PDB file of C-alpha atoms in Angstrom:
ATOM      1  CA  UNK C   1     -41.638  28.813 -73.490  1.00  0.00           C
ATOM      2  CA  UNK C   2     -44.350  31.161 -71.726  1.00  0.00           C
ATOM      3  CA  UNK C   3     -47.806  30.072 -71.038  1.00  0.00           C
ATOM      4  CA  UNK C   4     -49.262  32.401 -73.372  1.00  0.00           C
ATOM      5  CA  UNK C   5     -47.238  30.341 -76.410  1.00  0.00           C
ATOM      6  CA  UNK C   6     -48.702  26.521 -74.909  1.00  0.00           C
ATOM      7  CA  UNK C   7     -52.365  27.953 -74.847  1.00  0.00           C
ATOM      8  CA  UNK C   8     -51.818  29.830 -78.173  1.00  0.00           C
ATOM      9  CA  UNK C   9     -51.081  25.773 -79.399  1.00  0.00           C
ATOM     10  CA  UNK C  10     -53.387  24.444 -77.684  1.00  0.00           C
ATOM     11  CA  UNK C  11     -56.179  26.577 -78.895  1.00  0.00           C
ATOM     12  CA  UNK C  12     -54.770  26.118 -82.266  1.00  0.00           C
ATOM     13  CA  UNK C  13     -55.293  22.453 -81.970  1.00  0.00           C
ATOM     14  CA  UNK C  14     -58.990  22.561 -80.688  1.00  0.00           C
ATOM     15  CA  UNK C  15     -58.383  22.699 -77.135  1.00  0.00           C
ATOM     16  CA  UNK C  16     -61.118  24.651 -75.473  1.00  0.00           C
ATOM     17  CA  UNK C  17     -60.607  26.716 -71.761  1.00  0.00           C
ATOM     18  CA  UNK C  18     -63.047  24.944 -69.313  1.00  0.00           C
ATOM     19  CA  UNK C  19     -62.172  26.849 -66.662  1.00  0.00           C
ATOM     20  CA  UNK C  20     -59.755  28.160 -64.283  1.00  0.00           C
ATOM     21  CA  UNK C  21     -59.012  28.599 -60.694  1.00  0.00           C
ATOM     22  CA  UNK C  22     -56.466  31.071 -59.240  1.00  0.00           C
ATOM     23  CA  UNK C  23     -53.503  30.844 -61.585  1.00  0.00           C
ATOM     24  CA  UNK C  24     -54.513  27.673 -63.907  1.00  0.00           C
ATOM     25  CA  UNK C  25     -56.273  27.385 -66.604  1.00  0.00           C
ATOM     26  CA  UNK C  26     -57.873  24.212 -67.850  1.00  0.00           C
ATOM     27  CA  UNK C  27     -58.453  23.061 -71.400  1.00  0.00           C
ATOM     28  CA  UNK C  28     -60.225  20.163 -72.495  1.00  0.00           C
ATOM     29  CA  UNK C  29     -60.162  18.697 -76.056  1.00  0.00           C
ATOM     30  CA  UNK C  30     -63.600  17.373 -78.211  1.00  0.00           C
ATOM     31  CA  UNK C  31     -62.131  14.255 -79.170  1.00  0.00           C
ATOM     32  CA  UNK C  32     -58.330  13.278 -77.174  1.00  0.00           C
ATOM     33  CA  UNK C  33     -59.103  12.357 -73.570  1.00  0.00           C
ATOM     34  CA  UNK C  34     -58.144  14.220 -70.674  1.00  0.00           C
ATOM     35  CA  UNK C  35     -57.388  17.683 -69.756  1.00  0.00           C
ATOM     36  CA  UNK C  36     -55.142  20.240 -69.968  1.00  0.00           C
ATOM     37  CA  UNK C  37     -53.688  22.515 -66.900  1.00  0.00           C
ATOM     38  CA  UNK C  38     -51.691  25.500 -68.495  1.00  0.00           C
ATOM     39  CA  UNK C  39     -50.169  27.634 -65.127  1.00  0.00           C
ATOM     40  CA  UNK C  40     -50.809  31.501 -66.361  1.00  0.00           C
ATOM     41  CA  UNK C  41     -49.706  33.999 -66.688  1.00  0.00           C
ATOM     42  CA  UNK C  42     -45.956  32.439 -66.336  1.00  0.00           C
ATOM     43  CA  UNK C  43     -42.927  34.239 -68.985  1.00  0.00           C
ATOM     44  CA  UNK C  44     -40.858  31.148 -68.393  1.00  0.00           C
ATOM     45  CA  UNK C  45     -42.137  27.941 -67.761  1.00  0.00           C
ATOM     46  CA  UNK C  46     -39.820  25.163 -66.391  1.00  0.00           C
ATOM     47  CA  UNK C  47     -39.179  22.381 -69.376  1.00  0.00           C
ATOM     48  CA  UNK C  48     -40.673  19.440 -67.060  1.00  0.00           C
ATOM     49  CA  UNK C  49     -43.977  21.767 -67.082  1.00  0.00           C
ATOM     50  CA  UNK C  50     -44.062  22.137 -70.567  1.00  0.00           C
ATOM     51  CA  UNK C  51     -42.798  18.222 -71.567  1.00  0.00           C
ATOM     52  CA  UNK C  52     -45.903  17.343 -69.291  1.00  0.00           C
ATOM     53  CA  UNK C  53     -48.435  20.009 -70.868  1.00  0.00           C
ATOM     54  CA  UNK C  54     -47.371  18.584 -74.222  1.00  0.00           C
ATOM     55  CA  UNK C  55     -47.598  14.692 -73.479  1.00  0.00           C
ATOM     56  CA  UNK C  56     -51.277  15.443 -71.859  1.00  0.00           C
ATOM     57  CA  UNK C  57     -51.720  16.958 -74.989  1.00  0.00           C
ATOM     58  CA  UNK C  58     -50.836  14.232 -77.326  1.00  0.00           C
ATOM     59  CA  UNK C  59     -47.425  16.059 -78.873  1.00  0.00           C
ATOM     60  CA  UNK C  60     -44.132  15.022 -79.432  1.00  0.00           C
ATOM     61  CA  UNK C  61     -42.562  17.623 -77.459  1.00  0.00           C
ATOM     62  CA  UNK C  62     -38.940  16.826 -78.933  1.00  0.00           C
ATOM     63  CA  UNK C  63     -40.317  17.424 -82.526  1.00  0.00           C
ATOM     64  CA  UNK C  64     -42.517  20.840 -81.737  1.00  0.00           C
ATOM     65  CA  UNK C  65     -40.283  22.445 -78.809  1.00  0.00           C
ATOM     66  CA  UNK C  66     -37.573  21.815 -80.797  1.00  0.00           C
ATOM     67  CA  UNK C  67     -34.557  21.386 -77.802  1.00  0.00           C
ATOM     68  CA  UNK C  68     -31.049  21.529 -79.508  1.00  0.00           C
ATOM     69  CA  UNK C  69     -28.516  19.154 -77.966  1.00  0.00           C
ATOM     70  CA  UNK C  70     -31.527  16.652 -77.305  1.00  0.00           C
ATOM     71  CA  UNK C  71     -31.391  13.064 -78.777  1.00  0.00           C
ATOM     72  CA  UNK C  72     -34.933  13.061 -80.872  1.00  0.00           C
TER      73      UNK C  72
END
């Protein structure tokens, strides 16, 4: 999954870009707590980066990145 993907979902689920330093962006959401660092532009990122973008984002990452051969 590419970075471009998580911040096309994130922006999709209200996130807003708060800023960004070097390669990072950082979202932040108007209701869920916390924020949101998306490393960009990446083609591939590593699936412990994107299980941790989605869990600060309050998703089930086994349900919406959709891993066959994964126990759900």
């Amino acid at each position: 999954m590419s970075s471009d993907e998580i911040i096309k979902r994130l922006e999709q689920d209200k996130w807003e870009c708060v800023g960004s330093k070097g390669s990072h962006r950082k979202f932040k959401h108007p209701t869920k707590p916390g924020h949101v660092i998306v490393p960009c532009p990446r083609k591939d990122l590593p699936i412990g980066t994107v299980r941790n973008i989605f869990r600060q984002a309050g998703w089930d990452w086994r349900i919406q990145y959709a891993i066959p051969g994964l126990p759900a």
